[in-house]
Tab-separated table of C-alpha atoms in Angstrom:
chain	number	residue	atom	x	y	z
A	242	UNK	CA	35.592	-128.989	65.848
A	243	UNK	CA	36.730	-131.517	63.242
A	244	UNK	CA	35.409	-129.373	60.377
A	245	UNK	CA	37.270	-126.222	61.362
A	246	UNK	CA	40.009	-124.880	59.064
A	247	UNK	CA	43.430	-126.049	60.196
A	248	UNK	CA	46.664	-124.090	59.808
A	249	UNK	CA	50.132	-125.632	59.852
A	250	UNK	CA	53.534	-124.167	60.682
A	251	UNK	CA	55.880	-123.143	57.866
A	252	UNK	CA	59.433	-124.196	58.704
A	253	UNK	CA	62.366	-124.376	56.277
A	254	UNK	CA	60.078	-124.258	53.252
A	255	UNK	CA	57.886	-127.117	54.530
A	256	UNK	CA	54.339	-127.153	55.939
A	257	UNK	CA	54.297	-129.160	59.139
A	258	UNK	CA	52.518	-129.943	62.377
A	259	UNK	CA	54.214	-129.185	65.659
A	260	UNK	CA	56.560	-131.931	66.820
A	261	UNK	CA	54.659	-132.432	70.088
A	262	UNK	CA	51.255	-132.378	68.315
A	263	UNK	CA	49.993	-129.385	70.325
A	264	UNK	CA	46.992	-127.737	68.649
A	265	UNK	CA	45.050	-124.642	69.700
A	266	UNK	CA	41.645	-123.324	68.692
A	267	UNK	CA	41.150	-119.705	67.696
A	268	UNK	CA	37.885	-117.978	68.636
A	269	UNK	CA	35.989	-115.495	66.488
A	270	UNK	CA	35.576	-112.437	68.762
A	271	UNK	CA	32.334	-111.491	66.997
A	272	UNK	CA	30.667	-114.745	68.032
A	273	UNK	CA	32.755	-116.148	70.864
A	274	UNK	CA	32.916	-119.449	68.977
A	275	UNK	CA	35.949	-121.409	67.805
A	276	UNK	CA	36.423	-120.996	64.065
A	277	UNK	CA	39.894	-122.398	63.262
A	278	UNK	CA	42.609	-124.652	64.649
A	279	UNK	CA	46.347	-124.253	64.308
A	280	UNK	CA	49.487	-126.211	65.024
A	281	UNK	CA	51.807	-124.932	67.750
A	282	UNK	CA	55.582	-125.008	67.742
A	283	UNK	CA	57.647	-126.735	70.409
A	284	UNK	CA	61.213	-125.924	71.405
A	285	UNK	CA	62.351	-128.577	68.913
A	286	UNK	CA	60.437	-126.814	66.138
A	287	UNK	CA	62.045	-123.510	67.120
A	288	UNK	CA	65.440	-125.218	66.859
A	289	UNK	CA	64.576	-126.440	63.347
A	290	UNK	CA	63.478	-122.980	62.214
A	291	UNK	CA	66.579	-121.274	63.635
A	292	UNK	CA	68.886	-123.952	62.230
A	293	UNK	CA	67.366	-123.413	58.779
A	294	UNK	CA	67.716	-119.648	59.114
A	295	UNK	CA	71.357	-119.996	60.116
A	296	UNK	CA	72.091	-122.489	57.335
A	297	UNK	CA	70.611	-120.350	54.581
A	298	UNK	CA	72.887	-117.441	55.463
A	299	UNK	CA	75.738	-119.572	54.089
A	300	UNK	CA	73.735	-121.003	51.214
A	301	UNK	CA	74.840	-119.432	47.899
A	302	UNK	CA	71.186	-119.292	46.844
A	303	UNK	CA	70.649	-116.547	49.452
A	304	UNK	CA	74.144	-115.517	50.527
A	305	UNK	CA	75.300	-114.692	47.010
A	306	UNK	CA	72.019	-113.313	45.721
A	307	UNK	CA	72.575	-109.728	44.601
A	308	UNK	CA	70.904	-106.938	46.479
A	309	UNK	CA	68.944	-106.099	43.343
A	310	UNK	CA	67.686	-109.690	43.083
A	311	UNK	CA	66.568	-109.596	46.720
A	312	UNK	CA	64.650	-106.446	45.920
A	313	UNK	CA	62.894	-108.204	43.028
A	314	UNK	CA	61.742	-110.979	45.360
A	315	UNK	CA	60.292	-108.356	47.686
A	316	UNK	CA	58.522	-106.693	44.754
A	317	UNK	CA	57.020	-110.090	43.932
A	318	UNK	CA	55.901	-110.504	47.545
A	319	UNK	CA	54.361	-107.020	47.461
A	320	UNK	CA	52.323	-107.909	44.377
A	321	UNK	CA	51.084	-111.092	46.025
A	322	UNK	CA	50.103	-109.222	49.199
A	323	UNK	CA	48.164	-106.672	47.166
A	324	UNK	CA	46.482	-109.442	45.160
A	325	UNK	CA	45.384	-111.334	48.294
A	326	UNK	CA	44.667	-108.318	50.531
A	327	UNK	CA	40.943	-109.033	50.653
A	328	UNK	CA	41.422	-112.642	51.699
A	329	UNK	CA	44.092	-111.822	54.297
A	330	UNK	CA	41.900	-109.024	55.618
A	331	UNK	CA	38.939	-111.362	55.982
A	332	UNK	CA	41.070	-113.871	57.888
A	333	UNK	CA	42.423	-111.152	60.182
A	334	UNK	CA	38.935	-109.804	60.840
A	335	UNK	CA	37.518	-113.242	61.612
A	336	UNK	CA	40.456	-114.068	63.867
A	337	UNK	CA	40.907	-110.769	65.722
A	338	UNK	CA	37.623	-108.852	65.338
A	339	UNK	CA	39.157	-105.848	63.593
A	340	UNK	CA	37.011	-104.239	60.915
A	341	UNK	CA	37.298	-105.748	57.448
A	342	UNK	CA	37.266	-102.298	55.848
A	343	UNK	CA	40.444	-101.536	57.809
A	344	UNK	CA	42.219	-104.905	57.654
A	345	UNK	CA	41.740	-105.290	53.898
A	346	UNK	CA	42.718	-101.682	53.151
A	347	UNK	CA	45.672	-101.809	55.526
A	348	UNK	CA	46.915	-105.079	54.034
A	349	UNK	CA	46.670	-103.568	50.566
A	350	UNK	CA	48.717	-100.588	51.737
A	351	UNK	CA	51.218	-102.906	53.432
A	352	UNK	CA	52.278	-103.972	49.928
A	353	UNK	CA	53.846	-100.513	49.634
A	354	UNK	CA	56.053	-101.288	52.646
A	355	UNK	CA	57.515	-104.260	50.803
A	356	UNK	CA	57.944	-102.132	47.682
A	357	UNK	CA	59.681	-99.429	49.712
A	358	UNK	CA	62.208	-101.841	51.185
A	359	UNK	CA	62.564	-103.614	47.838
A	360	UNK	CA	63.701	-100.284	46.426
A	361	UNK	CA	66.150	-99.801	49.281
A	362	UNK	CA	67.711	-103.252	48.917
A	363	UNK	CA	70.402	-102.073	46.495
A	364	UNK	CA	70.771	-98.604	47.992
A	365	UNK	CA	72.692	-99.684	51.097
A	366	UNK	CA	76.192	-98.378	50.549
A	367	UNK	CA	79.526	-98.412	52.290
A	368	UNK	CA	81.988	-95.555	52.646
A	369	UNK	CA	85.626	-94.991	51.763
A	370	UNK	CA	87.192	-93.373	54.812
A	371	UNK	CA	89.647	-90.453	54.534
A	372	UNK	CA	91.892	-92.313	56.923
A	373	UNK	CA	94.609	-90.433	58.837
A	374	UNK	CA	97.383	-92.893	57.950
A	375	UNK	CA	99.540	-93.110	54.821
A	376	UNK	CA	99.521	-96.140	52.558
A	377	UNK	CA	96.146	-97.377	53.784
A	378	UNK	CA	92.905	-97.832	51.886
A	379	UNK	CA	90.032	-98.180	54.404
A	380	UNK	CA	86.388	-98.668	53.629
A	381	UNK	CA	83.170	-99.821	55.310
A	382	UNK	CA	80.525	-102.245	54.082
A	383	UNK	CA	77.178	-103.218	55.559
A	384	UNK	CA	76.425	-106.900	55.986
A	385	UNK	CA	73.228	-108.698	57.077
A	386	UNK	CA	72.955	-108.836	60.840
A	387	UNK	CA	72.035	-112.538	60.624
A	388	UNK	CA	69.127	-114.556	62.016
A	389	UNK	CA	66.170	-112.405	63.030
A	390	UNK	CA	63.380	-113.386	65.432
A	391	UNK	CA	60.369	-111.175	64.646
A	392	UNK	CA	57.647	-111.303	67.312
A	393	UNK	CA	54.333	-109.934	66.009
A	394	UNK	CA	51.151	-109.327	68.073
A	395	UNK	CA	47.599	-110.062	66.963
A	396	UNK	CA	46.622	-106.453	66.193
A	397	UNK	CA	47.684	-104.968	62.835
A	398	UNK	CA	49.521	-108.180	61.984
A	399	UNK	CA	50.226	-107.540	58.321
A	400	UNK	CA	51.501	-104.013	59.040
A	401	UNK	CA	53.659	-105.026	61.993
A	402	UNK	CA	55.059	-107.950	60.003
A	403	UNK	CA	55.994	-105.777	57.028
A	404	UNK	CA	57.893	-103.285	59.191
A	405	UNK	CA	60.157	-106.133	60.329
A	406	UNK	CA	60.230	-108.566	57.435
A	407	UNK	CA	60.680	-105.933	54.723
A	408	UNK	CA	63.940	-104.395	55.961
A	409	UNK	CA	65.285	-107.718	57.226
A	410	UNK	CA	64.934	-109.438	53.839
A	411	UNK	CA	66.156	-106.384	51.943
A	412	UNK	CA	69.299	-106.451	54.103
A	413	UNK	CA	69.845	-110.158	53.375
A	414	UNK	CA	68.880	-111.556	56.784
A	415	UNK	CA	66.878	-114.712	57.454
A	416	UNK	CA	63.752	-114.439	59.590
A	417	UNK	CA	61.617	-116.512	61.938
A	418	UNK	CA	58.215	-114.835	62.240
A	419	UNK	CA	56.467	-115.707	65.481
A	420	UNK	CA	52.719	-115.004	65.254
A	421	UNK	CA	50.610	-114.398	68.345
A	422	UNK	CA	48.846	-117.539	69.509
A	423	UNK	CA	45.742	-115.420	70.105
A	424	UNK	CA	44.949	-114.902	66.398
A	425	UNK	CA	47.624	-116.395	64.112
A	426	UNK	CA	45.565	-117.429	61.059
A	427	UNK	CA	46.433	-114.500	58.756
A	428	UNK	CA	50.155	-114.859	59.484
A	429	UNK	CA	50.127	-118.566	58.700
A	430	UNK	CA	48.171	-117.846	55.506
A	431	UNK	CA	50.677	-115.102	54.632
A	432	UNK	CA	53.403	-117.759	54.691
A	433	UNK	CA	51.828	-119.167	51.515
A	434	UNK	CA	52.662	-115.903	49.767
A	435	UNK	CA	56.251	-116.024	51.001
A	436	UNK	CA	56.480	-119.501	49.521
A	437	UNK	CA	54.947	-118.358	46.214
A	438	UNK	CA	57.253	-115.354	45.980
A	439	UNK	CA	60.206	-117.687	45.590
A	440	UNK	CA	62.398	-117.049	48.632
A	441	UNK	CA	64.825	-119.948	49.171
A	442	UNK	CA	63.706	-122.465	51.833
A	443	UNK	CA	64.770	-121.383	55.313
A	444	UNK	CA	64.937	-117.663	54.555
A	445	UNK	CA	61.546	-117.171	56.245
A	446	UNK	CA	59.793	-119.521	58.657
A	447	UNK	CA	56.414	-118.718	60.244
A	448	UNK	CA	55.532	-120.296	63.574
A	449	UNK	CA	53.216	-119.730	66.511
A	450	UNK	CA	52.751	-121.162	69.971
A	451	UNK	CA	52.708	-120.310	73.638
A	452	UNK	CA	55.429	-118.540	75.602
A	453	UNK	CA	56.993	-121.563	77.269
A	454	UNK	CA	57.272	-123.770	74.185
A	455	UNK	CA	57.815	-121.180	71.460
A	456	UNK	CA	58.500	-117.555	72.382
A	457	UNK	CA	61.004	-118.172	75.172
A	458	UNK	CA	63.108	-120.761	73.268
A	459	UNK	CA	63.116	-118.433	70.256
A	460	UNK	CA	64.150	-115.209	71.989
A	461	UNK	CA	66.905	-116.870	74.019
A	462	UNK	CA	68.196	-119.116	71.210
A	463	UNK	CA	71.989	-118.811	70.902
A	464	UNK	CA	71.857	-118.512	67.097
A	465	UNK	CA	69.425	-115.580	67.007
A	466	UNK	CA	71.263	-112.360	66.170
A	467	UNK	CA	68.411	-109.857	66.309
A	468	UNK	CA	65.014	-109.668	68.003
A	469	UNK	CA	62.302	-107.344	66.690
A	470	UNK	CA	59.428	-107.331	69.165
A	471	UNK	CA	56.038	-105.621	69.205
A	472	UNK	CA	53.832	-106.123	72.245
A	473	UNK	CA	53.331	-105.093	75.849
A	474	UNK	CA	55.916	-103.850	78.353
A	475	UNK	CA	55.657	-106.872	80.660
A	476	UNK	CA	56.354	-109.347	77.867
A	477	UNK	CA	59.108	-107.045	76.601
A	478	UNK	CA	60.898	-107.313	79.935
A	479	UNK	CA	61.024	-111.090	79.498
A	480	UNK	CA	62.312	-110.653	75.946
A	481	UNK	CA	65.111	-108.386	77.145
A	482	UNK	CA	66.041	-110.888	79.868
A	483	UNK	CA	66.060	-113.685	77.308
A	484	UNK	CA	68.297	-111.660	74.991
A	485	UNK	CA	70.943	-111.665	77.723
A	486	UNK	CA	71.468	-115.316	76.774
A	487	UNK	CA	72.392	-114.585	73.152
A	488	UNK	CA	73.245	-110.847	73.183
A	489	UNK	CA	70.847	-110.397	70.275
A	490	UNK	CA	70.385	-106.815	69.136
A	491	UNK	CA	66.846	-105.977	70.260
A	492	UNK	CA	64.248	-103.430	69.212
A	493	UNK	CA	61.006	-102.967	71.145
A	494	UNK	CA	57.810	-101.385	69.850
A	495	UNK	CA	55.551	-101.301	72.893
A	496	UNK	CA	52.299	-99.704	73.933
A	497	UNK	CA	51.460	-96.316	75.314
A	498	UNK	CA	49.004	-93.829	76.730
A	499	UNK	CA	49.319	-91.294	73.963
A	500	UNK	CA	48.161	-87.717	74.630
A	501	UNK	CA	46.074	-85.646	72.212
A	502	UNK	CA	46.284	-81.936	73.066
A	503	UNK	CA	43.393	-79.759	71.909
A	504	UNK	CA	43.948	-76.017	72.242
A	505	UNK	CA	41.293	-73.325	72.395
A	506	UNK	CA	41.811	-72.291	68.761
A	507	UNK	CA	41.465	-75.815	67.363
A	508	UNK	CA	38.869	-76.631	64.737
A	509	UNK	CA	36.288	-78.505	66.823
A	510	UNK	CA	35.204	-80.851	64.045
A	511	UNK	CA	38.780	-81.768	63.231
A	512	UNK	CA	39.660	-82.254	66.914
A	513	UNK	CA	36.560	-84.371	67.535
A	514	UNK	CA	37.385	-86.548	64.536
A	515	UNK	CA	40.994	-86.857	65.693
A	516	UNK	CA	39.931	-87.999	69.158
A	517	UNK	CA	37.420	-90.448	67.703
A	518	UNK	CA	40.040	-91.818	65.296
A	519	UNK	CA	42.558	-92.101	68.112
A	520	UNK	CA	40.190	-93.893	70.489
A	521	UNK	CA	37.368	-95.596	68.620
A	522	UNK	CA	39.266	-96.348	65.398
A	523	UNK	CA	40.308	-100.030	65.301
A	524	UNK	CA	37.867	-100.396	68.231
A	525	UNK	CA	40.572	-98.773	70.361
A	526	UNK	CA	42.926	-101.720	69.765
A	527	UNK	CA	45.894	-99.668	68.639
A	528	UNK	CA	49.273	-99.133	70.276
A	529	UNK	CA	49.111	-95.425	69.357
A	530	UNK	CA	45.560	-94.934	70.673
A	531	UNK	CA	45.241	-91.342	71.889
A	532	UNK	CA	43.613	-92.323	75.147
A	533	UNK	CA	44.569	-89.173	77.056
A	534	UNK	CA	42.632	-86.292	75.563
A	535	UNK	CA	43.930	-83.038	77.076
A	536	UNK	CA	41.498	-80.228	76.259
A	537	UNK	CA	41.623	-76.518	76.980
A	538	UNK	CA	39.026	-75.880	79.646
A	539	UNK	CA	37.257	-73.183	77.603
A	540	UNK	CA	36.259	-75.660	74.885
A	541	UNK	CA	35.808	-78.838	76.923
A	542	UNK	CA	32.012	-78.803	76.948
A	543	UNK	CA	31.583	-77.782	73.279
A	544	UNK	CA	34.068	-80.488	72.283
A	545	UNK	CA	32.305	-83.137	74.378
A	546	UNK	CA	29.016	-82.117	72.742
A	547	UNK	CA	30.566	-82.481	69.292
A	548	UNK	CA	32.071	-85.877	70.116
A	549	UNK	CA	28.804	-87.075	71.634
A	550	UNK	CA	26.896	-86.039	68.522
A	551	UNK	CA	29.333	-87.831	66.229
A	552	UNK	CA	29.485	-90.906	68.474
A	553	UNK	CA	25.689	-91.277	68.337
A	554	UNK	CA	26.080	-92.247	64.678
A	555	UNK	CA	28.716	-94.919	65.349
A	556	UNK	CA	27.519	-98.346	64.278
A	557	UNK	CA	28.572	-101.222	66.524
A	558	UNK	CA	28.358	-104.534	64.743
A	559	UNK	CA	29.745	-107.390	62.689
A	560	UNK	CA	33.326	-106.484	61.686
A	561	UNK	CA	32.799	-108.162	58.296
A	562	UNK	CA	30.064	-105.670	57.390
A	563	UNK	CA	31.169	-102.600	55.450
A	564	UNK	CA	28.946	-100.211	57.423
A	565	UNK	CA	30.318	-101.191	60.857
A	566	UNK	CA	32.447	-98.584	62.661
A	567	UNK	CA	33.321	-100.443	65.879
A	568	UNK	CA	33.641	-104.206	66.092
A	569	UNK	CA	34.362	-106.634	68.934
A	570	UNK	CA	37.460	-106.715	71.072
A	571	UNK	CA	39.826	-109.567	70.399
A	572	UNK	CA	39.605	-111.198	73.837
A	573	UNK	CA	37.180	-111.389	76.743
A	574	UNK	CA	40.085	-110.438	79.048
A	575	UNK	CA	40.105	-106.963	77.489
A	576	UNK	CA	36.444	-106.551	78.384
A	577	UNK	CA	37.102	-107.423	82.010
A	578	UNK	CA	40.076	-105.049	82.182
A	579	UNK	CA	38.030	-102.163	80.781
A	580	UNK	CA	35.124	-102.763	83.145
A	581	UNK	CA	37.470	-102.896	86.142
A	582	UNK	CA	39.330	-99.735	85.064
A	583	UNK	CA	36.099	-97.798	84.488
A	584	UNK	CA	34.808	-98.778	87.927
A	585	UNK	CA	38.015	-97.531	89.573
A	586	UNK	CA	37.849	-94.266	87.614
A	587	UNK	CA	34.279	-93.631	88.719
A	588	UNK	CA	35.362	-94.216	92.299
A	589	UNK	CA	37.945	-91.450	91.747
A	590	UNK	CA	35.267	-88.988	90.640
A	591	UNK	CA	35.325	-89.536	86.876
A	592	UNK	CA	32.048	-89.185	84.968
A	593	UNK	CA	31.051	-91.464	82.114
A	594	UNK	CA	29.426	-89.180	79.536
A	595	UNK	CA	28.316	-92.018	77.277
A	596	UNK	CA	28.893	-95.762	76.899
A	597	UNK	CA	30.623	-97.474	79.776
A	598	UNK	CA	29.248	-100.976	79.403
A	599	UNK	CA	29.395	-104.039	77.221
A	600	UNK	CA	26.885	-104.342	74.400
A	601	UNK	CA	23.971	-106.725	74.824
A	602	UNK	CA	24.930	-109.162	72.087
A	603	UNK	CA	27.085	-112.229	71.569
A	604	UNK	CA	30.801	-111.629	71.279
A	605	UNK	CA	33.305	-109.263	72.915
A	606	UNK	CA	31.537	-105.977	72.210
A	607	UNK	CA	32.180	-102.829	74.247
A	608	UNK	CA	30.239	-99.633	73.690
A	609	UNK	CA	32.310	-96.586	72.670
A	610	UNK	CA	32.871	-94.764	75.937
A	611	UNK	CA	33.754	-91.197	76.909
A	612	UNK	CA	35.121	-90.544	80.396
A	613	UNK	CA	35.449	-87.010	81.773
A	614	UNK	CA	38.267	-87.179	84.294
A	615	UNK	CA	38.472	-85.171	87.474
A	616	UNK	CA	42.230	-85.456	88.020
A	617	UNK	CA	45.425	-86.499	86.196
A	618	UNK	CA	45.737	-89.665	88.295
A	619	UNK	CA	42.391	-91.063	87.141
A	620	UNK	CA	42.732	-94.764	86.380
A	621	UNK	CA	41.635	-94.514	82.745
A	622	UNK	CA	44.433	-91.993	82.118
A	623	UNK	CA	47.031	-94.473	83.357
A	624	UNK	CA	45.981	-97.943	82.171
A	625	UNK	CA	46.312	-99.103	78.571
A	626	UNK	CA	42.946	-100.820	78.077
A	627	UNK	CA	43.064	-101.627	74.344
A	628	UNK	CA	39.408	-100.810	73.834
A	629	UNK	CA	37.099	-97.965	72.689
A	630	UNK	CA	37.493	-95.760	75.774
A	631	UNK	CA	38.292	-92.046	75.467
A	632	UNK	CA	39.344	-90.054	78.542
A	633	UNK	CA	39.303	-86.246	78.577
A	634	UNK	CA	41.027	-83.971	81.084
A	635	UNK	CA	40.941	-80.149	81.023
A	636	UNK	CA	43.972	-77.849	81.138
A	637	UNK	CA	44.328	-74.071	81.425
A	638	UNK	CA	47.739	-73.176	80.015
A	639	UNK	CA	50.134	-74.407	77.347
A	640	UNK	CA	52.752	-75.249	79.947
A	641	UNK	CA	50.227	-77.297	81.914
A	642	UNK	CA	49.190	-79.156	78.772
A	643	UNK	CA	52.801	-80.079	77.963
A	644	UNK	CA	53.446	-81.162	81.547
A	645	UNK	CA	50.340	-83.381	81.509
A	646	UNK	CA	51.296	-84.843	78.135
A	647	UNK	CA	54.718	-85.806	79.482
A	648	UNK	CA	53.457	-87.149	82.824
A	649	UNK	CA	53.586	-90.770	81.703
A	650	UNK	CA	56.204	-93.501	81.567
A	651	UNK	CA	55.275	-94.036	77.894
A	652	UNK	CA	56.099	-92.051	74.772
A	653	UNK	CA	54.869	-93.594	71.525
A	654	UNK	CA	52.341	-91.316	69.803
A	655	UNK	CA	50.929	-87.852	70.438
A	656	UNK	CA	48.641	-85.371	68.778
A	657	UNK	CA	48.276	-81.580	68.751
A	658	UNK	CA	45.223	-79.734	67.465
A	659	UNK	CA	45.703	-76.000	66.967
A	660	UNK	CA	45.497	-73.485	64.137
A	661	UNK	CA	48.526	-71.619	65.491
A	662	UNK	CA	51.526	-72.815	63.472
A	663	UNK	CA	54.058	-71.447	65.955
A	664	UNK	CA	52.329	-73.264	68.805
A	665	UNK	CA	52.203	-76.483	66.767
A	666	UNK	CA	55.980	-76.410	66.329
A	667	UNK	CA	56.638	-75.276	69.888
A	668	UNK	CA	54.434	-77.890	71.566
A	669	UNK	CA	55.246	-80.835	69.298
A	670	UNK	CA	58.953	-80.233	69.917
A	671	UNK	CA	58.513	-80.476	73.682
A	672	UNK	CA	56.291	-83.567	73.814
A	673	UNK	CA	58.389	-86.619	74.624
A	674	UNK	CA	57.121	-89.126	72.080
A	675	UNK	CA	58.445	-90.859	69.008
A	676	UNK	CA	55.566	-89.633	66.824
A	677	UNK	CA	53.601	-86.396	66.844
A	678	UNK	CA	50.627	-85.788	64.567
A	679	UNK	CA	49.415	-82.212	64.171
A	680	UNK	CA	45.765	-81.665	63.187
A	681	UNK	CA	45.488	-85.340	62.220
A	682	UNK	CA	45.978	-88.749	63.864
A	683	UNK	CA	46.893	-92.395	63.093
A	684	UNK	CA	48.672	-91.676	59.806
A	685	UNK	CA	51.424	-94.095	58.721
A	686	UNK	CA	53.839	-94.485	55.803
A	687	UNK	CA	56.705	-96.817	54.903
A	688	UNK	CA	58.836	-93.677	54.522
A	689	UNK	CA	58.238	-92.449	58.089
A	690	UNK	CA	59.998	-94.051	61.100
A	691	UNK	CA	57.629	-95.517	63.700
A	692	UNK	CA	58.593	-96.077	67.337
A	693	UNK	CA	58.622	-94.621	70.810
A	694	UNK	CA	60.543	-93.284	73.783
A	695	UNK	CA	60.775	-94.460	77.380
A	696	UNK	CA	58.583	-97.481	78.196
A	697	UNK	CA	57.121	-97.397	74.692
A	698	UNK	CA	60.328	-99.049	73.555
A	699	UNK	CA	63.358	-98.253	71.432
A	700	UNK	CA	64.412	-98.677	67.843
A	701	UNK	CA	62.436	-97.609	64.774
A	702	UNK	CA	60.380	-99.443	62.208
A	703	UNK	CA	59.885	-98.123	58.654
A	704	UNK	CA	62.088	-95.548	56.989
A	705	UNK	CA	65.748	-95.806	56.039
A	706	UNK	CA	66.789	-96.169	59.692
A	707	UNK	CA	64.948	-99.466	59.951
A	708	UNK	CA	66.843	-100.861	56.975
A	709	UNK	CA	70.215	-100.031	58.520
A	710	UNK	CA	69.168	-101.643	61.817
A	711	UNK	CA	69.245	-105.045	60.111
A	712	UNK	CA	72.890	-104.642	59.071
A	713	UNK	CA	76.285	-104.629	60.761
A	714	UNK	CA	79.121	-102.374	59.700
A	715	UNK	CA	82.390	-104.009	58.675
A	716	UNK	CA	85.590	-101.957	58.370
A	717	UNK	CA	88.234	-103.241	55.947
A	718	UNK	CA	91.847	-102.040	56.037
A	719	UNK	CA	94.140	-102.632	53.021
A	720	UNK	CA	97.792	-101.671	53.096
A	721	UNK	CA	98.862	-100.088	49.830
A	722	UNK	CA	102.503	-99.751	50.891
A	723	UNK	CA	105.195	-101.343	48.730
A	724	UNK	CA	107.151	-102.449	51.810
A	725	UNK	CA	105.949	-105.422	53.883
A	726	UNK	CA	104.456	-104.855	57.315
A	727	UNK	CA	107.154	-103.787	59.767
A	728	UNK	CA	107.575	-104.017	63.577
A	729	UNK	CA	104.703	-106.250	64.829
A	730	UNK	CA	104.920	-104.809	68.347
A	731	UNK	CA	103.918	-101.290	67.365
A	732	UNK	CA	100.300	-100.472	66.699
A	733	UNK	CA	99.851	-98.903	63.328
């Protein structure tokens, strides 16, 4: 254990151990062995990070920096992210089990998120109001919302960091990034790039640790003005309760059970690839995983045959190898949850068409699995498993398909496969989800807002909306009258 890489916290521009000396070991999901150690923050460390973030908001080095200059810092950060994408991807793969071909490519693309928000930094404008009162000049300005607590999960860390950090820094906020204690190495390494980019000390701190010592003190801290959280609904409920202590503006990007609707006129190859991408891509460890495949009954068997044929070529293996399609799951707990859910589904009459068991090798490997469901209440159609499990359910009519798609408390992603353009518009409009992909799946862009409805959370990440969410509007009234202010007991 003594020879393992060790990662420190980054607080107020300084690399440091946790004040209570707590250290955790991170396991490589491909081997089940510890591969790195990292310092954990205590409540005192959280206080230091928040105090630095609050202080820097009044520091001329950050407070008075022009919006254009902030954008240039973000451009510098983007270049550094692109330059180190391979290394960050390798760390993320080793720490979380996600495929290197995806983590490295995604990290490289994440640089464009920082460039996008860098370009927006000096595009945030106020408005002169055509006020309904004489002798008044009234205008609005947008100011940084303040200290931001950004809570990032272990999956897609670089992407889910950029969607928070990019707009927050462009708006002039200060940020405490809280990495998941499950796989924090790439986030703590990313802090080196923040340091190199030249942001003033305290503008960004990067910490990790358990709920009691780190996450709870951070999300309920009285000096936190905004919380940006990505994670599961149960944890989100605690975050919302904690925010009652500080009234922090909160956005939640949660999970889901996203539906993919495949109509009888769909291209079978395209639909099969969409379902595979939505379920086996990222080894199923995606918040937008399309785990409820709703298929017109007339094409169910041909589609299953096509998916089965394609799945037979899937290579399960080391996530660091370029030819691997499906790697290990991040935690052993996910394996147990999947096995339990599959057993309950079979007891409800579901049929496992292929897969359904863990792979006979070291590490947290689960075979890609296809479940044909007998009824809408089948367990695999309800539980978010975060693994390579696809569930298919037949429908007979368009109305039934829409009703099934909306029969969930979630509403993050959705997909529609059809060659009928009118149907694509009609159905996508009626699905209650924050994102709808038509004849494709799992596409992202810094230009496109990302977020859900219902229990999939609220608020949006990426796009212009996200930038504005890190600002507050100030209204300024200036009297242009020659006479001094009159009767103080009459509202103007």
